[in-house]
Coordinates of C-alpha atoms in Angstrom, one line a residue:
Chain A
X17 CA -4.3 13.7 51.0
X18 CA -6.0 14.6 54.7
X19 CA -3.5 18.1 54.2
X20 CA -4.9 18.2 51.2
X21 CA -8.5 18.8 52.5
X22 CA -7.6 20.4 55.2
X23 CA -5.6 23.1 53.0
X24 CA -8.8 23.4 50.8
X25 CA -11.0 23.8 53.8
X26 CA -8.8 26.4 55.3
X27 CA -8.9 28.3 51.8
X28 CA -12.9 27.5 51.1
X29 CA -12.8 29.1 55.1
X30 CA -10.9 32.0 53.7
X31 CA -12.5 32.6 50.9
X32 CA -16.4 32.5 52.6
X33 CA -14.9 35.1 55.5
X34 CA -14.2 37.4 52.3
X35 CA -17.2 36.8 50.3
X36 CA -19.2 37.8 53.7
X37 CA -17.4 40.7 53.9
X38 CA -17.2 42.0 50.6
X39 CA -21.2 41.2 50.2
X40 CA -21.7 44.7 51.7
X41 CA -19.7 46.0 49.1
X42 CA -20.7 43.9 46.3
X43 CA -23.7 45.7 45.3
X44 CA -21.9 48.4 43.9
X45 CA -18.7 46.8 42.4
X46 CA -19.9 42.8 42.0
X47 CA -17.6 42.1 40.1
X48 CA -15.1 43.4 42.8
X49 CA -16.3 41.5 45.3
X50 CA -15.8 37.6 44.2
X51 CA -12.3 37.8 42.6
X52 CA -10.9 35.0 40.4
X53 CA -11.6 31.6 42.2
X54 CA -11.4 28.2 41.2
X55 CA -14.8 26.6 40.3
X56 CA -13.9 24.1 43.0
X57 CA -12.7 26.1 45.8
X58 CA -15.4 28.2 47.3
X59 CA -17.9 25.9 48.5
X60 CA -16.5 23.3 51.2
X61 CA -18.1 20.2 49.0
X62 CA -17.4 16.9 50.8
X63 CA -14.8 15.4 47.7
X64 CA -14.6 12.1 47.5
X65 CA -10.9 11.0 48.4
X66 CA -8.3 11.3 46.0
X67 CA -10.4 11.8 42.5
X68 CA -11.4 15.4 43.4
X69 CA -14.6 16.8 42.2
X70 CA -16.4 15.8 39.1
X71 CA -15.7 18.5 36.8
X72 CA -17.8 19.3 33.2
X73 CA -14.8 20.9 31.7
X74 CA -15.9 22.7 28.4
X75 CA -14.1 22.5 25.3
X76 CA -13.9 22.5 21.7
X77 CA -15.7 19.0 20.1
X78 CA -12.9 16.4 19.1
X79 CA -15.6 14.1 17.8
X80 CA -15.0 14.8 14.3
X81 CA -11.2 14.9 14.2
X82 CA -11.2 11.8 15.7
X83 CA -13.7 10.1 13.7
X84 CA -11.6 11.5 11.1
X85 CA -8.3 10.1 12.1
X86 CA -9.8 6.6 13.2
X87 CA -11.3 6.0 9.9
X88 CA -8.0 7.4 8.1
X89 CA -6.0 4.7 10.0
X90 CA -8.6 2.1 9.3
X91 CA -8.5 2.5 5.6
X92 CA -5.1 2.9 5.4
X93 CA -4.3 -0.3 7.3
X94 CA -7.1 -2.0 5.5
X95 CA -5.0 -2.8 2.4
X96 CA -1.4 -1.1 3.8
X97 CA -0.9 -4.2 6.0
X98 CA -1.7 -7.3 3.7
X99 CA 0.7 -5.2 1.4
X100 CA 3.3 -5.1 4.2
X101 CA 2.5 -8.8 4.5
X102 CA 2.7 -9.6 1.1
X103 CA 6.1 -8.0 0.9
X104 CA 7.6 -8.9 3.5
X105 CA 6.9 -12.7 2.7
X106 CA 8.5 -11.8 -0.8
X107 CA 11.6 -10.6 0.5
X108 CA 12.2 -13.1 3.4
X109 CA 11.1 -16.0 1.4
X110 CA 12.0 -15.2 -2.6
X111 CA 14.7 -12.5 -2.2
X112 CA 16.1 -10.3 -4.8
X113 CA 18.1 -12.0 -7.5
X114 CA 21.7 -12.8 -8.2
X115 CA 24.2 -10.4 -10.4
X116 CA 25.6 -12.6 -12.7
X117 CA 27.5 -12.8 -16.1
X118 CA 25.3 -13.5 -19.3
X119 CA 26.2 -17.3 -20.0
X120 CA 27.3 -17.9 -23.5
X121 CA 25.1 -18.4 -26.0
X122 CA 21.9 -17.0 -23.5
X123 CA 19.8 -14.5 -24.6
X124 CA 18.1 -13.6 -21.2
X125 CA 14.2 -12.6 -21.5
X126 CA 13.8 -8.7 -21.4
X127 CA 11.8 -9.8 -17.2
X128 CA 15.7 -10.7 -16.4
X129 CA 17.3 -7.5 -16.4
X130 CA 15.4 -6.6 -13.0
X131 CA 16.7 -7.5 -9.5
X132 CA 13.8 -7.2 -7.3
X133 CA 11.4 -10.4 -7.8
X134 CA 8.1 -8.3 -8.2
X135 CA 9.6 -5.8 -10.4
X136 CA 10.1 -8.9 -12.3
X137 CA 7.0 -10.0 -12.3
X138 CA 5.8 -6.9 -13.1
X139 CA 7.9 -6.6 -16.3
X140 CA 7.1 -10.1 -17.3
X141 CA 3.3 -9.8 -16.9
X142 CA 2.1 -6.5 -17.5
X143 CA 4.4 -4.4 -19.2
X144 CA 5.8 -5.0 -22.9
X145 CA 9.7 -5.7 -23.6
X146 CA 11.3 -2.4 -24.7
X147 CA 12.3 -3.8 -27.4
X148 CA 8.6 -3.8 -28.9
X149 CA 9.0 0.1 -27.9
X150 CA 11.8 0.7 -29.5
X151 CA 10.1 -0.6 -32.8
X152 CA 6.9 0.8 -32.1
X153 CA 8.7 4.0 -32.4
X154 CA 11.1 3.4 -35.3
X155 CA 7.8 2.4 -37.2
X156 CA 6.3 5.9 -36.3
X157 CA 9.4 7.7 -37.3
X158 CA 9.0 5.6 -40.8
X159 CA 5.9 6.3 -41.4
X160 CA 6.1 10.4 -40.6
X161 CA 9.2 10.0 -42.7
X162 CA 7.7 8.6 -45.6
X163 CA 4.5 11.0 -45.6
X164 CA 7.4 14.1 -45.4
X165 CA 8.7 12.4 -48.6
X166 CA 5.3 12.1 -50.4
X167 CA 4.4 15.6 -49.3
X168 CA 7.8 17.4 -50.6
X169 CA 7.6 15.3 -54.4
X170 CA 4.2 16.4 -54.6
X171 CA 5.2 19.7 -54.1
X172 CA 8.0 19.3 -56.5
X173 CA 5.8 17.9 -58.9
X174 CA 2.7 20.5 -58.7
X175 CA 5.4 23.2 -59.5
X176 CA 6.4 21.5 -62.1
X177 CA 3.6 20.8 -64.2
X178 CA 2.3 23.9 -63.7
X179 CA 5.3 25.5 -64.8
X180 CA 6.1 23.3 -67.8
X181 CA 2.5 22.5 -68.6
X182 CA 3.0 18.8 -70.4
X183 CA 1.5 17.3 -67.1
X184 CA -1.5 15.9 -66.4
X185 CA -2.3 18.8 -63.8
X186 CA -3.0 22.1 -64.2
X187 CA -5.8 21.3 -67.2
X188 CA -8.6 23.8 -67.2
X189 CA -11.7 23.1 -68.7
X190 CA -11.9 25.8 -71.9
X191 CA -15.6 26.2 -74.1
X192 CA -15.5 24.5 -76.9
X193 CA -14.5 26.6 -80.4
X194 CA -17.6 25.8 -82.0
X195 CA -19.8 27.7 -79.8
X196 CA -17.9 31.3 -80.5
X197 CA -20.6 33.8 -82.0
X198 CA -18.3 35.3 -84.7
X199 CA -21.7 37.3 -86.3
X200 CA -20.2 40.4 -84.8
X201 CA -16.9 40.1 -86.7
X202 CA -18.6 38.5 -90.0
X203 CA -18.7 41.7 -91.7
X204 CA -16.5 44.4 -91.8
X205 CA -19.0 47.0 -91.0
X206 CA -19.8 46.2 -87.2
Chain B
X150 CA 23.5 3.9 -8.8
X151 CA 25.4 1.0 -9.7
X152 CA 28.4 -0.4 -7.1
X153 CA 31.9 -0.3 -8.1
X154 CA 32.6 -4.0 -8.8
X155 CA 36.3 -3.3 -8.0
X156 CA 37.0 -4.0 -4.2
X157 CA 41.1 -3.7 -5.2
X158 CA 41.2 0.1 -5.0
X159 CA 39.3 0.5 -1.8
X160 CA 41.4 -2.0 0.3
X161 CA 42.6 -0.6 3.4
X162 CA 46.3 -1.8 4.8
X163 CA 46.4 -4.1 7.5
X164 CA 46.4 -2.2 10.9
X165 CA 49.9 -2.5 12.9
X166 CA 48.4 -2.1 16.6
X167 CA 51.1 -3.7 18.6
X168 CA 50.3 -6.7 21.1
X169 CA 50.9 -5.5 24.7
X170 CA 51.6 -7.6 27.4
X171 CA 49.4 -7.4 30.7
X172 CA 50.8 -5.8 33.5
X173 CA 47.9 -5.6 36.0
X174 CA 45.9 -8.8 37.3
X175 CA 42.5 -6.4 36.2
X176 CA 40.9 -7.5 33.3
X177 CA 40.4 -5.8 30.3
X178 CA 36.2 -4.7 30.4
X179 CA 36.6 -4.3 26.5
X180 CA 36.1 -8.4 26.3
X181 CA 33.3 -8.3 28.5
X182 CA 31.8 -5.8 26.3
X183 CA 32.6 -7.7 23.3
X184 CA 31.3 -11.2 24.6
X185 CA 27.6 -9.5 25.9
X186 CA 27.7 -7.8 22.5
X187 CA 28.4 -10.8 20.9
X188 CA 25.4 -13.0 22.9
X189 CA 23.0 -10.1 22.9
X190 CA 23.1 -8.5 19.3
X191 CA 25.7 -10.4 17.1
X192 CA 24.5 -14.2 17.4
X193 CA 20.5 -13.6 17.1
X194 CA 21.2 -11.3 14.5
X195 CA 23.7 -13.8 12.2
X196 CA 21.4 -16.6 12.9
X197 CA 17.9 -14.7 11.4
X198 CA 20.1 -13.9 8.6
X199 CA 21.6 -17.6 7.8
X200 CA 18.2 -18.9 8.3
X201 CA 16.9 -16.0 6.0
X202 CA 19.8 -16.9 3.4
X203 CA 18.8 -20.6 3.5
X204 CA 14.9 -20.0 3.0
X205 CA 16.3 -17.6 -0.2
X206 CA 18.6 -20.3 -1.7
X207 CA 16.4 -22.9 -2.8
X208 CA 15.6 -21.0 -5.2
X209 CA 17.9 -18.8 -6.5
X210 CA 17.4 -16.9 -9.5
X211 CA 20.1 -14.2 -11.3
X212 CA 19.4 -10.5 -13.3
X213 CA 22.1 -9.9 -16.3
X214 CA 23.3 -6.3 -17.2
X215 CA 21.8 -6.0 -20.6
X216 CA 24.7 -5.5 -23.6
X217 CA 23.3 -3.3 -26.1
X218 CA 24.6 -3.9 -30.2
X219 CA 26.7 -1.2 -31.2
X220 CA 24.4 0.8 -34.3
X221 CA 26.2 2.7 -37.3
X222 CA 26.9 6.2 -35.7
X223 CA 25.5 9.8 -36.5
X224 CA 28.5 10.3 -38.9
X225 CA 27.9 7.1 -40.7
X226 CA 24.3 8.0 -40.9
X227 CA 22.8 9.3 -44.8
X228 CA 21.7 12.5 -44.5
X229 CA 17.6 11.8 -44.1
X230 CA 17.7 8.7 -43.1
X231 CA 15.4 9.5 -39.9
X232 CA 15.3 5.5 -38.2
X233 CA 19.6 5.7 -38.1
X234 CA 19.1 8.8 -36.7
X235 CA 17.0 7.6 -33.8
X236 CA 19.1 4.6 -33.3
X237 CA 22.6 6.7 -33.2
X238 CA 20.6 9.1 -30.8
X239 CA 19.5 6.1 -28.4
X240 CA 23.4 4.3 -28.4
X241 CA 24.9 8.2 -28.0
X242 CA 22.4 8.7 -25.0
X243 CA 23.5 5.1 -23.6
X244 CA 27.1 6.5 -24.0
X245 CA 26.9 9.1 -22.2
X246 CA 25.3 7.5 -19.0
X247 CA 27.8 5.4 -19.2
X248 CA 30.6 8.4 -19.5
X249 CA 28.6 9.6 -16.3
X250 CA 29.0 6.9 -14.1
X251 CA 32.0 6.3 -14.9
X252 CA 33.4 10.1 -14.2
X253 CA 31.3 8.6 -10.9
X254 CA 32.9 5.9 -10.2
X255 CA 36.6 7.7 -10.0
X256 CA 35.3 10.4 -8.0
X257 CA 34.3 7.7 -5.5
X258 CA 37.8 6.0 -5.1
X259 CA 39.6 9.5 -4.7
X260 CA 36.8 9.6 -1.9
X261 CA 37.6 6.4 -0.9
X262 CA 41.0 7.4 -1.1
X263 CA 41.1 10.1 1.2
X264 CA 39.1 8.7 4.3
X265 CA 41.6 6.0 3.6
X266 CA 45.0 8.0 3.9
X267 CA 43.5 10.6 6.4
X268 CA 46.4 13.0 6.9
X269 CA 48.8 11.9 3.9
X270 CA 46.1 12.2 1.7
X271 CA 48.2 14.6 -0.5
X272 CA 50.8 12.6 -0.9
X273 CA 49.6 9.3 -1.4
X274 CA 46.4 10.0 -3.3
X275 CA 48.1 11.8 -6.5
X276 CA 47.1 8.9 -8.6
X277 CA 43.7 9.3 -8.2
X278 CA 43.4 13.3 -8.2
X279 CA 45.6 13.1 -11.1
X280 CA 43.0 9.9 -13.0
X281 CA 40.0 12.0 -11.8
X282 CA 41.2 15.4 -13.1
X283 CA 41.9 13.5 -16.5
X284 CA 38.5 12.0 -16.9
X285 CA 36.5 15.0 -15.8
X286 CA 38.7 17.2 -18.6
X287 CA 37.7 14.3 -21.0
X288 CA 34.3 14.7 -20.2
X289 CA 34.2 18.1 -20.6
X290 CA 35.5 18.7 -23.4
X291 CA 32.9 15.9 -25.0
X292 CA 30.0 16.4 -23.5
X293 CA 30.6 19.7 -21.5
X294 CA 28.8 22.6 -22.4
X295 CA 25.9 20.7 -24.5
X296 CA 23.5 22.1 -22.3
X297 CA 19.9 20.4 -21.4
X298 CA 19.1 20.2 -25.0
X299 CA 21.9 18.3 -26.0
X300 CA 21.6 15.5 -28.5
X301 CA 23.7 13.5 -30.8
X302 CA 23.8 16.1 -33.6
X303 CA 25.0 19.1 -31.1
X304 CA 27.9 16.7 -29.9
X305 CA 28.9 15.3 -33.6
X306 CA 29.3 19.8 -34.3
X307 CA 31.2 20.3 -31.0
X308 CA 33.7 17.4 -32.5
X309 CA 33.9 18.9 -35.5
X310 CA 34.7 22.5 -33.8
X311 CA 37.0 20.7 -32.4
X312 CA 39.3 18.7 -34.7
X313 CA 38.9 22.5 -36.6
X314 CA 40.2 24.1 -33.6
X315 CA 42.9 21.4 -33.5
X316 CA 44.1 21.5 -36.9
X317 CA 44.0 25.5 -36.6
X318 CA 46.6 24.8 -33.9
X319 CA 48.6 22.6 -35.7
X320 CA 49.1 24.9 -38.6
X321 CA 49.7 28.0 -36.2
X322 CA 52.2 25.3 -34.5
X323 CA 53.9 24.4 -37.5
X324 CA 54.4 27.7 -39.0

């Protein structure tokens, strides 16, 4: 530390003995004249030992980016770690369920397929059994089935009638015969 | 992916290292090893786990593998009947993850096989290579070249192309 200061005073020496005598040359090229030098270096400032001096070092902010990341941690960890908790308890304490063979005569609920004990939970309280699906969808199929049915006889039955003509369809409504003006025909001189 | 259930095929021989008897008053450092790896990592370790194992067993609960009822197949389906359609559709699909894992499964003991035997792996895993070429050329030729759109229907026409191209053979054959 004492070579330390010494070795800075010996530069900040150096370095005033060439300021001084490039000041008579300076006016002309100042930029010359004081060549890259430390901010610290030039003046002999009495440091105090071992920190240096006090430097206002400028930089870009980081205020925002870590505003940002503190509040990203904090809302993640807000509900990430009860969850953590939560899970952990389940799997030290619960643990994951037994492979075993279906006993006989046991229909196991559609919740005792799964191993892990929320997935269980999950399927026993929120989601339906897939049988339910499975007939929800059957049903659809039925139903598209049977309106593809009663689309195709009607079809069939349209071209009928109106082909044949003994149907019910196909009747237009025609003036009655007792309205035709036959004056123009009633005598054979018209 | 389930496990193979079978630990028979993946059992490894006994290993033959001979017993030697000591000839120099040092002692062997492997047992110091294994005692400070014993104290250090092995007994904290086992004890966390029984004392994780006995918090889990008072109440134990079990999962099944669900058994699906076997449904009349496409062929046995009348022609417009749309629900035995959908049904033969679902089983066929369950059949064929099944086919999948099990073509799987096979691959995994001629794995098992190998790291097993090490150099005589060409001579003493031929009943694998020879189970696992058989399955894969079953699979093949049922479910092989259906492509992503695959369904019940394009399989039940690839069977019948091929009990045609069968027959075809068996009357070239015979002739």
């Amino acid at each position: 530390m004492a070579a330390m200061s010494l070795l800075l005073r010996a530069a900040a020496a150096w370095g005033a003995r060439r300021a001084a005598s490039g000041a008579a040359g300076g006016l002309r090229f100042p930029w010359l004249a004081g060549a890259a030098r430390l901010p610290g270096t030039v003046a002999p400032v009495r440091h105090s030992s071992g920190h240096g001096k006090r430097m206002f070092i400028i930089k870009a902010t980081s205020f925002y980016d870590t505003r940002f990341l503190n509040l990203l941690r904090f809302y993640i960890f807000l509900t990430g770690i009860p969850v953590a908790l939560f899970i952990t308890y389940v799997n030290i304490f619960i643990g994951e369920s037994e492979l075993a063979e279906i006993p006989e005569g046991y229909i196991p609920d559609y919740w005792e397929y799964y191993k892990h004990p929320i997935s269980r939970w999950i399927a026993r309280y929120f989601l339906d059994p897939p049988e339910k699906n499975y007939e929800k969808q059957m049903a659809l199929l039925d139903i598209e089935a049977k309106k593809t049915e009663m689309r195709l006889m009607e079809l069939e039955a349209r071209r009928l009638m109106r082909h044949r003509g003994d149907g019910p369809w196909y009747h237009y409504e025609t003036p009655d015969k007792n309205l035709i003006d036959n004056s123009m025909k009633s005598t054979p001189d018209n | 992916m389930p496990e193979d259930s079978d630990w028979e095929a993946y059992k490894v021989p006994p290993t033959r290292t001979p017993v030697s008897e000591r000839t120099t008053w040092v002692p062997n450092p492997v047992t110091f090893f294994q005692t400070v790896f014993n104290y250090v990592v092995d007994a904290p370790v086992t004890f966390v786990r029984e004392w994780i194992e006995r918090q889990q067993s008072k109440n134990k609960f079990y999962y099944y593998h669900q058994k699906f009822r076997r449904v009349p197949d496409l062929s046995e389906c009348l022609e417009g009947d749309y629900l035995c359609f959908f049904e033969a559709e679902a089983q066929w699909r369950r059949d064929r993850m099944v086919d999948q894992e099990i073509v799987e499964i096979v691959r995994e003991r001629l794995g098992a096989c190998k790291q097993r035997e090490g150099p005589n792996q060409f001579q003493n895993c031929a009943k694998e290579v020879e189970l696992l070429a058989q399955v894969t050329k079953a699979y093949q030729d049922r479910y092989g070249d259906l492509g992503v759109h695959g369904n019940a229907r394009t399989c039940l026409m690839k069977q019948k192309h091929r009990m045609m191209e069968e027959r075809k053979a068996q009357a070239n054959a015979s002739q």
